[in-house]
């Protein structure tokens, strides 16, 4: 992540939200979608993304599957049932957090 360290604490929430909307994504696709949605503000590095993907997989929140695309293996990540529940919970918490920040900063 290049531009804003505030994103660092929400990276897991961002990944889970993207996976909940796109069903399955590979790592580079996750970084590009986040960059696109934030108009270049969020630039995830591989060093930030892949350790978190591995942790989420180890915790049973996501799973991976490898597919052959044009003779190359590509690893896709998908939410598990546990991950879908966690994503929904974290999204509710994030919405509440953002509401409270907006309230504070709009005084």
Short mmCIF file of N, CA, C and O in Angstrom, two decimals:
data_model
loop_
_atom_site.label_atom_id
_atom_site.label_comp_id
_atom_site.label_asym_id
_atom_site.label_seq_id
_atom_site.Cartn_x
_atom_site.Cartn_y
_atom_site.Cartn_z
N UNK A 1 0.84 -1.16 0.00
CA UNK A 1 0.00 0.00 0.00
C UNK A 1 0.90 1.23 0.00
O UNK A 1 1.72 1.37 0.87
N UNK A 2 0.68 2.05 -0.96
CA UNK A 2 1.55 3.18 -1.15
C UNK A 2 1.02 4.47 -0.57
O UNK A 2 1.72 5.16 0.14
N UNK A 3 -0.19 4.80 -0.85
CA UNK A 3 -0.65 6.16 -0.63
C UNK A 3 -1.17 6.45 0.77
O UNK A 3 -1.05 7.56 1.22
N UNK A 4 -1.78 5.51 1.44
CA UNK A 4 -2.44 5.86 2.67
C UNK A 4 -2.35 4.75 3.70
O UNK A 4 -2.93 3.69 3.53
N UNK A 5 -1.65 5.01 4.77
CA UNK A 5 -1.48 3.99 5.81
C UNK A 5 -2.78 3.70 6.55
O UNK A 5 -2.88 2.68 7.23
N UNK A 6 -3.78 4.55 6.43
CA UNK A 6 -5.07 4.28 7.07
C UNK A 6 -5.72 3.01 6.51
O UNK A 6 -6.49 2.35 7.19
N UNK A 7 -5.45 2.70 5.26
CA UNK A 7 -6.01 1.49 4.65
C UNK A 7 -5.45 0.22 5.29
O UNK A 7 -6.09 -0.82 5.26
N UNK A 8 -4.26 0.31 5.85
CA UNK A 8 -3.59 -0.88 6.35
C UNK A 8 -4.44 -1.67 7.34
O UNK A 8 -4.52 -2.89 7.27
N UNK A 9 -5.10 -0.97 8.25
CA UNK A 9 -5.92 -1.64 9.25
C UNK A 9 -7.22 -2.21 8.72
O UNK A 9 -7.90 -2.96 9.41
N UNK A 10 -7.56 -1.87 7.50
CA UNK A 10 -8.82 -2.34 6.93
C UNK A 10 -8.61 -3.29 5.74
O UNK A 10 -9.58 -3.66 5.08
N UNK A 11 -7.39 -3.67 5.50
CA UNK A 11 -7.08 -4.49 4.33
C UNK A 11 -7.86 -5.81 4.33
O UNK A 11 -8.39 -6.21 3.31
N UNK A 12 -7.97 -6.45 5.49
CA UNK A 12 -8.73 -7.70 5.55
C UNK A 12 -10.18 -7.46 5.18
O UNK A 12 -10.76 -8.22 4.39
N UNK A 13 -10.77 -6.40 5.70
CA UNK A 13 -12.17 -6.08 5.37
C UNK A 13 -12.33 -5.85 3.87
O UNK A 13 -13.32 -6.27 3.27
N UNK A 14 -11.37 -5.15 3.28
CA UNK A 14 -11.43 -4.84 1.84
C UNK A 14 -11.37 -6.13 1.03
O UNK A 14 -12.17 -6.34 0.11
N UNK A 15 -10.45 -7.01 1.36
CA UNK A 15 -10.30 -8.28 0.63
C UNK A 15 -11.58 -9.11 0.74
O UNK A 15 -12.09 -9.62 -0.26
N UNK A 16 -12.10 -9.23 1.95
CA UNK A 16 -13.31 -10.04 2.14
C UNK A 16 -14.50 -9.44 1.39
O UNK A 16 -15.30 -10.17 0.80
N UNK A 17 -14.61 -8.12 1.38
CA UNK A 17 -15.71 -7.47 0.66
C UNK A 17 -15.58 -7.72 -0.85
O UNK A 17 -16.57 -8.05 -1.52
N UNK A 18 -14.38 -7.57 -1.37
CA UNK A 18 -14.18 -7.83 -2.81
C UNK A 18 -14.54 -9.26 -3.16
O UNK A 18 -15.21 -9.52 -4.16
N UNK A 19 -14.11 -10.21 -2.33
CA UNK A 19 -14.42 -11.61 -2.60
C UNK A 19 -15.92 -11.89 -2.48
O UNK A 19 -16.45 -12.74 -3.19
N UNK A 20 -16.60 -11.16 -1.61
CA UNK A 20 -18.04 -11.38 -1.47
C UNK A 20 -18.80 -10.90 -2.70
O UNK A 20 -19.86 -11.41 -3.02
N UNK A 21 -18.24 -9.94 -3.40
CA UNK A 21 -18.90 -9.40 -4.60
C UNK A 21 -18.48 -10.12 -5.88
O UNK A 21 -19.26 -10.24 -6.81
N UNK A 22 -17.24 -10.55 -5.95
CA UNK A 22 -16.71 -11.12 -7.19
C UNK A 22 -16.70 -12.65 -7.19
O UNK A 22 -16.30 -13.26 -8.17
N UNK A 23 -17.06 -13.29 -6.11
CA UNK A 23 -17.09 -14.73 -5.91
C UNK A 23 -15.69 -15.32 -5.78
O UNK A 23 -15.35 -15.89 -4.76
N UNK A 24 -14.87 -15.21 -6.82
CA UNK A 24 -13.50 -15.69 -6.70
C UNK A 24 -12.58 -14.76 -7.48
O UNK A 24 -12.97 -14.22 -8.52
N UNK A 25 -11.39 -14.58 -6.92
CA UNK A 25 -10.43 -13.66 -7.55
C UNK A 25 -9.02 -14.20 -7.29
O UNK A 25 -8.77 -14.87 -6.30
N UNK A 26 -8.10 -13.85 -8.18
CA UNK A 26 -6.70 -14.16 -7.93
C UNK A 26 -6.04 -12.91 -7.39
O UNK A 26 -6.61 -11.80 -7.44
N UNK A 27 -4.86 -13.06 -6.80
CA UNK A 27 -4.22 -11.98 -6.08
C UNK A 27 -4.09 -10.68 -6.85
O UNK A 27 -4.49 -9.61 -6.37
N UNK A 28 -3.53 -10.74 -8.04
CA UNK A 28 -3.34 -9.52 -8.84
C UNK A 28 -4.67 -8.86 -9.14
O UNK A 28 -4.81 -7.64 -9.12
N UNK A 29 -5.69 -9.66 -9.37
CA UNK A 29 -7.03 -9.15 -9.65
C UNK A 29 -7.57 -8.37 -8.44
O UNK A 29 -8.21 -7.33 -8.60
N UNK A 30 -7.30 -8.87 -7.24
CA UNK A 30 -7.72 -8.18 -6.02
C UNK A 30 -7.07 -6.80 -5.94
O UNK A 30 -7.73 -5.80 -5.69
N UNK A 31 -5.75 -6.76 -6.18
CA UNK A 31 -5.04 -5.48 -6.09
C UNK A 31 -5.56 -4.49 -7.13
O UNK A 31 -5.75 -3.32 -6.83
N UNK A 32 -5.81 -4.96 -8.33
CA UNK A 32 -6.26 -4.07 -9.40
C UNK A 32 -7.69 -3.58 -9.17
O UNK A 32 -8.01 -2.43 -9.46
N UNK A 33 -8.54 -4.45 -8.66
CA UNK A 33 -9.93 -4.04 -8.40
C UNK A 33 -9.98 -2.99 -7.29
O UNK A 33 -10.71 -2.00 -7.39
N UNK A 34 -9.19 -3.18 -6.24
CA UNK A 34 -9.13 -2.19 -5.16
C UNK A 34 -8.61 -0.86 -5.68
O UNK A 34 -9.14 0.20 -5.35
N UNK A 35 -7.60 -0.92 -6.51
CA UNK A 35 -7.02 0.30 -7.09
C UNK A 35 -8.06 1.01 -7.97
O UNK A 35 -8.23 2.22 -7.90
N UNK A 36 -8.75 0.23 -8.77
CA UNK A 36 -9.77 0.78 -9.67
C UNK A 36 -10.91 1.44 -8.88
O UNK A 36 -11.32 2.56 -9.17
N UNK A 37 -11.41 0.75 -7.86
CA UNK A 37 -12.53 1.27 -7.08
C UNK A 37 -12.16 2.54 -6.30
O UNK A 37 -13.02 3.38 -6.05
N UNK A 38 -10.90 2.67 -5.93
CA UNK A 38 -10.45 3.84 -5.16
C UNK A 38 -9.78 4.88 -6.05
O UNK A 38 -9.15 5.80 -5.55
N UNK A 39 -9.92 4.71 -7.35
CA UNK A 39 -9.33 5.63 -8.33
C UNK A 39 -7.84 5.86 -8.06
O UNK A 39 -7.34 6.98 -8.08
N UNK A 40 -7.16 4.75 -7.76
CA UNK A 40 -5.71 4.79 -7.58
C UNK A 40 -5.22 5.10 -6.19
O UNK A 40 -4.02 5.07 -5.92
N UNK A 41 -6.13 5.38 -5.27
CA UNK A 41 -5.72 5.73 -3.90
C UNK A 41 -5.15 4.53 -3.14
O UNK A 41 -4.25 4.69 -2.35
N UNK A 42 -5.72 3.36 -3.34
CA UNK A 42 -5.27 2.17 -2.63
C UNK A 42 -4.44 1.31 -3.59
O UNK A 42 -4.97 0.76 -4.54
N UNK A 43 -3.17 1.24 -3.31
CA UNK A 43 -2.28 0.39 -4.10
C UNK A 43 -1.70 -0.67 -3.17
O UNK A 43 -0.76 -0.41 -2.43
N UNK A 44 -2.32 -1.85 -3.18
CA UNK A 44 -1.86 -2.95 -2.35
C UNK A 44 -0.59 -3.54 -2.93
O UNK A 44 -0.52 -3.80 -4.12
N UNK A 45 0.37 -3.77 -2.07
CA UNK A 45 1.59 -4.44 -2.51
C UNK A 45 1.43 -5.94 -2.30
O UNK A 45 0.62 -6.39 -1.48
N UNK A 46 2.23 -6.70 -3.02
CA UNK A 46 2.23 -8.15 -2.81
C UNK A 46 2.64 -8.49 -1.39
O UNK A 46 2.15 -9.43 -0.80
N UNK A 47 3.55 -7.69 -0.84
CA UNK A 47 4.04 -7.91 0.51
C UNK A 47 2.96 -7.73 1.57
O UNK A 47 3.06 -8.29 2.65
N UNK A 48 1.94 -6.94 1.27
CA UNK A 48 0.82 -6.77 2.19
C UNK A 48 -0.29 -7.78 1.91
O UNK A 48 -0.92 -8.30 2.82
N UNK A 49 -0.50 -8.07 0.63
CA UNK A 49 -1.63 -8.91 0.23
C UNK A 49 -1.42 -10.39 0.55
O UNK A 49 -2.26 -11.01 1.21
N UNK A 50 -0.34 -10.98 0.05
CA UNK A 50 -0.21 -12.43 0.12
C UNK A 50 -0.06 -12.99 1.53
O UNK A 50 -0.68 -14.02 1.85
N UNK A 51 0.67 -12.34 2.44
CA UNK A 51 0.67 -12.87 3.81
C UNK A 51 -0.73 -12.89 4.43
O UNK A 51 -1.10 -13.81 5.15
N UNK A 52 -1.52 -11.87 4.13
CA UNK A 52 -2.88 -11.82 4.65
C UNK A 52 -3.75 -12.90 4.01
O UNK A 52 -4.54 -13.56 4.70
N UNK A 53 -3.62 -13.10 2.70
CA UNK A 53 -4.37 -14.19 2.05
C UNK A 53 -4.01 -15.54 2.66
O UNK A 53 -4.89 -16.37 2.91
N UNK A 54 -2.73 -15.77 2.93
CA UNK A 54 -2.29 -17.04 3.52
C UNK A 54 -2.85 -17.20 4.94
O UNK A 54 -3.26 -18.29 5.32
N UNK A 55 -2.88 -16.11 5.70
CA UNK A 55 -3.44 -16.16 7.06
C UNK A 55 -4.93 -16.45 7.00
O UNK A 55 -5.44 -17.29 7.76
N UNK A 56 -5.65 -15.77 6.12
CA UNK A 56 -7.09 -15.99 5.99
C UNK A 56 -7.38 -17.44 5.58
O UNK A 56 -8.35 -18.04 6.06
N UNK A 57 -6.53 -17.98 4.73
CA UNK A 57 -6.72 -19.37 4.31
C UNK A 57 -6.43 -20.32 5.48
O UNK A 57 -7.18 -21.27 5.71
N UNK A 58 -5.38 -20.07 6.22
CA UNK A 58 -5.04 -20.91 7.37
C UNK A 58 -6.15 -20.86 8.43
O UNK A 58 -6.39 -21.86 9.12
N UNK A 59 -6.82 -19.72 8.55
CA UNK A 59 -7.90 -19.56 9.52
C UNK A 59 -9.24 -20.09 9.02
O UNK A 59 -10.24 -20.02 9.73
N UNK A 60 -9.28 -20.59 7.77
CA UNK A 60 -10.51 -21.16 7.22
C UNK A 60 -11.51 -20.13 6.76
O UNK A 60 -12.69 -20.45 6.54
N UNK A 61 -11.07 -18.89 6.56
CA UNK A 61 -11.97 -17.82 6.14
C UNK A 61 -12.08 -17.78 4.62
O UNK A 61 -13.13 -17.47 4.07
N UNK A 62 -11.00 -18.11 3.96
CA UNK A 62 -11.01 -18.24 2.50
C UNK A 62 -10.40 -19.60 2.15
O UNK A 62 -9.77 -20.24 2.99
N UNK A 63 -10.63 -20.02 0.94
CA UNK A 63 -9.95 -21.21 0.42
C UNK A 63 -9.43 -20.85 -0.95
O UNK A 63 -9.85 -19.86 -1.56
N UNK A 64 -8.51 -21.65 -1.43
CA UNK A 64 -7.97 -21.39 -2.76
C UNK A 64 -8.20 -22.59 -3.66
O UNK A 64 -8.38 -23.71 -3.18
N UNK A 65 -8.21 -22.32 -4.94
CA UNK A 65 -8.28 -23.38 -5.94
C UNK A 65 -7.42 -22.94 -7.11
O UNK A 65 -7.35 -21.76 -7.45
N UNK A 66 -6.75 -23.90 -7.68
CA UNK A 66 -5.86 -23.62 -8.81
C UNK A 66 -6.56 -24.03 -10.09
O UNK A 66 -7.14 -25.11 -10.18
N UNK A 67 -6.52 -23.14 -11.07
CA UNK A 67 -7.09 -23.42 -12.39
C UNK A 67 -6.03 -23.18 -13.45
O UNK A 67 -5.20 -22.30 -13.31
N UNK A 68 -6.11 -23.97 -14.49
CA UNK A 68 -5.23 -23.78 -15.64
C UNK A 68 -5.86 -22.78 -16.59
O UNK A 68 -6.99 -22.98 -17.04
N UNK A 69 -5.16 -21.70 -16.85
CA UNK A 69 -5.63 -20.67 -17.79
C UNK A 69 -4.54 -20.49 -18.84
O UNK A 69 -3.43 -20.06 -18.52
N UNK A 70 -4.86 -20.84 -20.09
CA UNK A 70 -3.88 -20.72 -21.18
C UNK A 70 -2.55 -21.39 -20.85
O UNK A 70 -1.48 -20.84 -21.08
N UNK A 71 -2.63 -22.58 -20.25
CA UNK A 71 -1.43 -23.35 -19.94
C UNK A 71 -0.69 -22.89 -18.69
O UNK A 71 0.36 -23.43 -18.37
N UNK A 72 -1.24 -21.92 -17.98
CA UNK A 72 -0.61 -21.43 -16.75
C UNK A 72 -1.53 -21.70 -15.57
O UNK A 72 -2.75 -21.57 -15.68
N UNK A 73 -0.94 -22.01 -14.45
CA UNK A 73 -1.72 -22.20 -13.23
C UNK A 73 -2.02 -20.85 -12.60
O UNK A 73 -1.13 -20.01 -12.49
N UNK A 74 -3.26 -20.67 -12.20
CA UNK A 74 -3.66 -19.44 -11.53
C UNK A 74 -4.40 -19.83 -10.26
O UNK A 74 -5.30 -20.65 -10.29
N UNK A 75 -4.02 -19.22 -9.13
CA UNK A 75 -4.62 -19.52 -7.84
C UNK A 75 -5.72 -18.51 -7.55
O UNK A 75 -5.46 -17.31 -7.46
N UNK A 76 -6.93 -19.01 -7.41
CA UNK A 76 -8.08 -18.18 -7.10
C UNK A 76 -8.44 -18.34 -5.62
O UNK A 76 -8.27 -19.42 -5.05
N UNK A 77 -8.94 -17.27 -5.04
CA UNK A 77 -9.36 -17.27 -3.64
C UNK A 77 -10.87 -17.08 -3.57
O UNK A 77 -11.43 -16.28 -4.32
N UNK A 78 -11.51 -17.81 -2.67
CA UNK A 78 -12.95 -17.77 -2.49
C UNK A 78 -13.27 -17.74 -1.01
O UNK A 78 -12.53 -18.31 -0.20
N UNK A 79 -14.38 -17.11 -0.65
CA UNK A 79 -14.84 -17.14 0.74
C UNK A 79 -15.40 -18.51 1.07
O UNK A 79 -16.11 -19.12 0.27
N UNK A 80 -15.10 -18.99 2.27
CA UNK A 80 -15.75 -20.19 2.80
C UNK A 80 -17.06 -19.74 3.45
O UNK A 80 -17.34 -18.55 3.57
N UNK A 81 -17.85 -20.69 3.93
CA UNK A 81 -19.07 -20.32 4.67
C UNK A 81 -18.70 -19.50 5.90
O UNK A 81 -19.36 -18.51 6.21
N UNK A 82 -17.64 -19.92 6.59
CA UNK A 82 -17.15 -19.16 7.74
C UNK A 82 -16.75 -17.75 7.31
O UNK A 82 -17.03 -16.77 8.01
N UNK A 83 -16.11 -17.64 6.17
CA UNK A 83 -15.67 -16.36 5.65
C UNK A 83 -16.83 -15.45 5.30
O UNK A 83 -16.77 -14.24 5.50
N UNK A 84 -17.90 -16.03 4.76
CA UNK A 84 -19.08 -15.23 4.42
C UNK A 84 -19.70 -14.63 5.67
O UNK A 84 -20.10 -13.46 5.68
N UNK A 85 -19.75 -15.41 6.74
CA UNK A 85 -20.29 -14.91 8.00
C UNK A 85 -19.37 -13.82 8.57
O UNK A 85 -19.85 -12.78 9.03
N UNK A 86 -18.08 -14.07 8.52
CA UNK A 86 -17.13 -13.09 9.04
C UNK A 86 -17.18 -11.80 8.23
O UNK A 86 -17.12 -10.71 8.79
N UNK A 87 -17.29 -11.92 6.91
CA UNK A 87 -17.36 -10.73 6.06
C UNK A 87 -18.57 -9.89 6.43
O UNK A 87 -18.48 -8.68 6.56
N UNK A 88 -19.72 -10.53 6.62
CA UNK A 88 -20.94 -9.80 6.96
C UNK A 88 -20.79 -9.10 8.32
O UNK A 88 -21.17 -7.93 8.46
N UNK A 89 -20.22 -9.78 9.29
CA UNK A 89 -20.00 -9.19 10.61
C UNK A 89 -19.05 -8.02 10.53
O UNK A 89 -19.31 -6.94 11.08
N UNK A 90 -17.92 -8.21 9.82
CA UNK A 90 -16.94 -7.13 9.70
C UNK A 90 -17.51 -5.95 8.92
O UNK A 90 -17.19 -4.80 9.23
N UNK A 91 -18.35 -6.21 7.94
CA UNK A 91 -18.95 -5.11 7.19
C UNK A 91 -19.86 -4.28 8.10
O UNK A 91 -19.84 -3.05 8.05
N UNK A 92 -20.66 -4.94 8.93
CA UNK A 92 -21.51 -4.22 9.87
C UNK A 92 -20.67 -3.37 10.82
O UNK A 92 -21.00 -2.22 11.10
N UNK A 93 -19.59 -3.96 11.34
CA UNK A 93 -18.70 -3.22 12.24
C UNK A 93 -18.06 -2.03 11.53
O UNK A 93 -17.95 -0.94 12.10
N UNK A 94 -17.65 -2.22 10.29
CA UNK A 94 -17.01 -1.15 9.53
C UNK A 94 -18.01 -0.02 9.26
O UNK A 94 -17.67 1.16 9.37
N UNK A 95 -19.24 -0.36 8.92
CA UNK A 95 -20.25 0.67 8.67
C UNK A 95 -20.51 1.51 9.93
O UNK A 95 -20.64 2.72 9.86
N UNK A 96 -20.56 0.84 11.07
CA UNK A 96 -20.74 1.55 12.33
C UNK A 96 -19.55 2.45 12.61
O UNK A 96 -19.72 3.62 13.02
N UNK A 97 -18.37 1.95 12.40
CA UNK A 97 -17.13 2.72 12.59
C UNK A 97 -17.12 3.95 11.69
O UNK A 97 -16.84 5.06 12.14
N UNK A 98 -17.45 3.77 10.42
CA UNK A 98 -17.46 4.89 9.48
C UNK A 98 -18.53 5.92 9.85
O UNK A 98 -18.30 7.12 9.74
N UNK A 99 -19.68 5.45 10.30
CA UNK A 99 -20.73 6.36 10.74
C UNK A 99 -20.23 7.21 11.90
O UNK A 99 -20.42 8.43 11.93
N UNK A 100 -19.56 6.56 12.86
CA UNK A 100 -19.04 7.30 14.02
C UNK A 100 -17.96 8.28 13.63
O UNK A 100 -17.92 9.40 14.13
N UNK A 101 -17.08 7.89 12.70
CA UNK A 101 -16.06 8.83 12.23
C UNK A 101 -16.69 10.03 11.54
O UNK A 101 -16.29 11.17 11.75
N UNK A 102 -17.68 9.76 10.71
CA UNK A 102 -18.36 10.86 10.01
C UNK A 102 -19.00 11.80 11.02
O UNK A 102 -18.91 13.03 10.88
N UNK A 103 -19.62 11.25 12.04
CA UNK A 103 -20.24 12.06 13.07
C UNK A 103 -19.20 12.95 13.76
O UNK A 103 -19.43 14.14 13.95
N UNK A 104 -18.08 12.38 14.11
CA UNK A 104 -17.02 13.13 14.80
C UNK A 104 -16.44 14.21 13.89
O UNK A 104 -16.28 15.36 14.29
N UNK A 105 -16.13 13.88 12.65
CA UNK A 105 -15.47 14.83 11.77
C UNK A 105 -16.41 15.86 11.17
O UNK A 105 -15.95 16.88 10.65
N UNK A 106 -17.70 15.65 11.26
CA UNK A 106 -18.66 16.64 10.76
C UNK A 106 -19.12 17.63 11.81
O UNK A 106 -20.00 18.43 11.54
N UNK A 107 -18.50 17.61 13.01
CA UNK A 107 -18.92 18.57 14.03
C UNK A 107 -18.45 19.97 13.71
O UNK A 107 -17.59 20.25 12.98
#
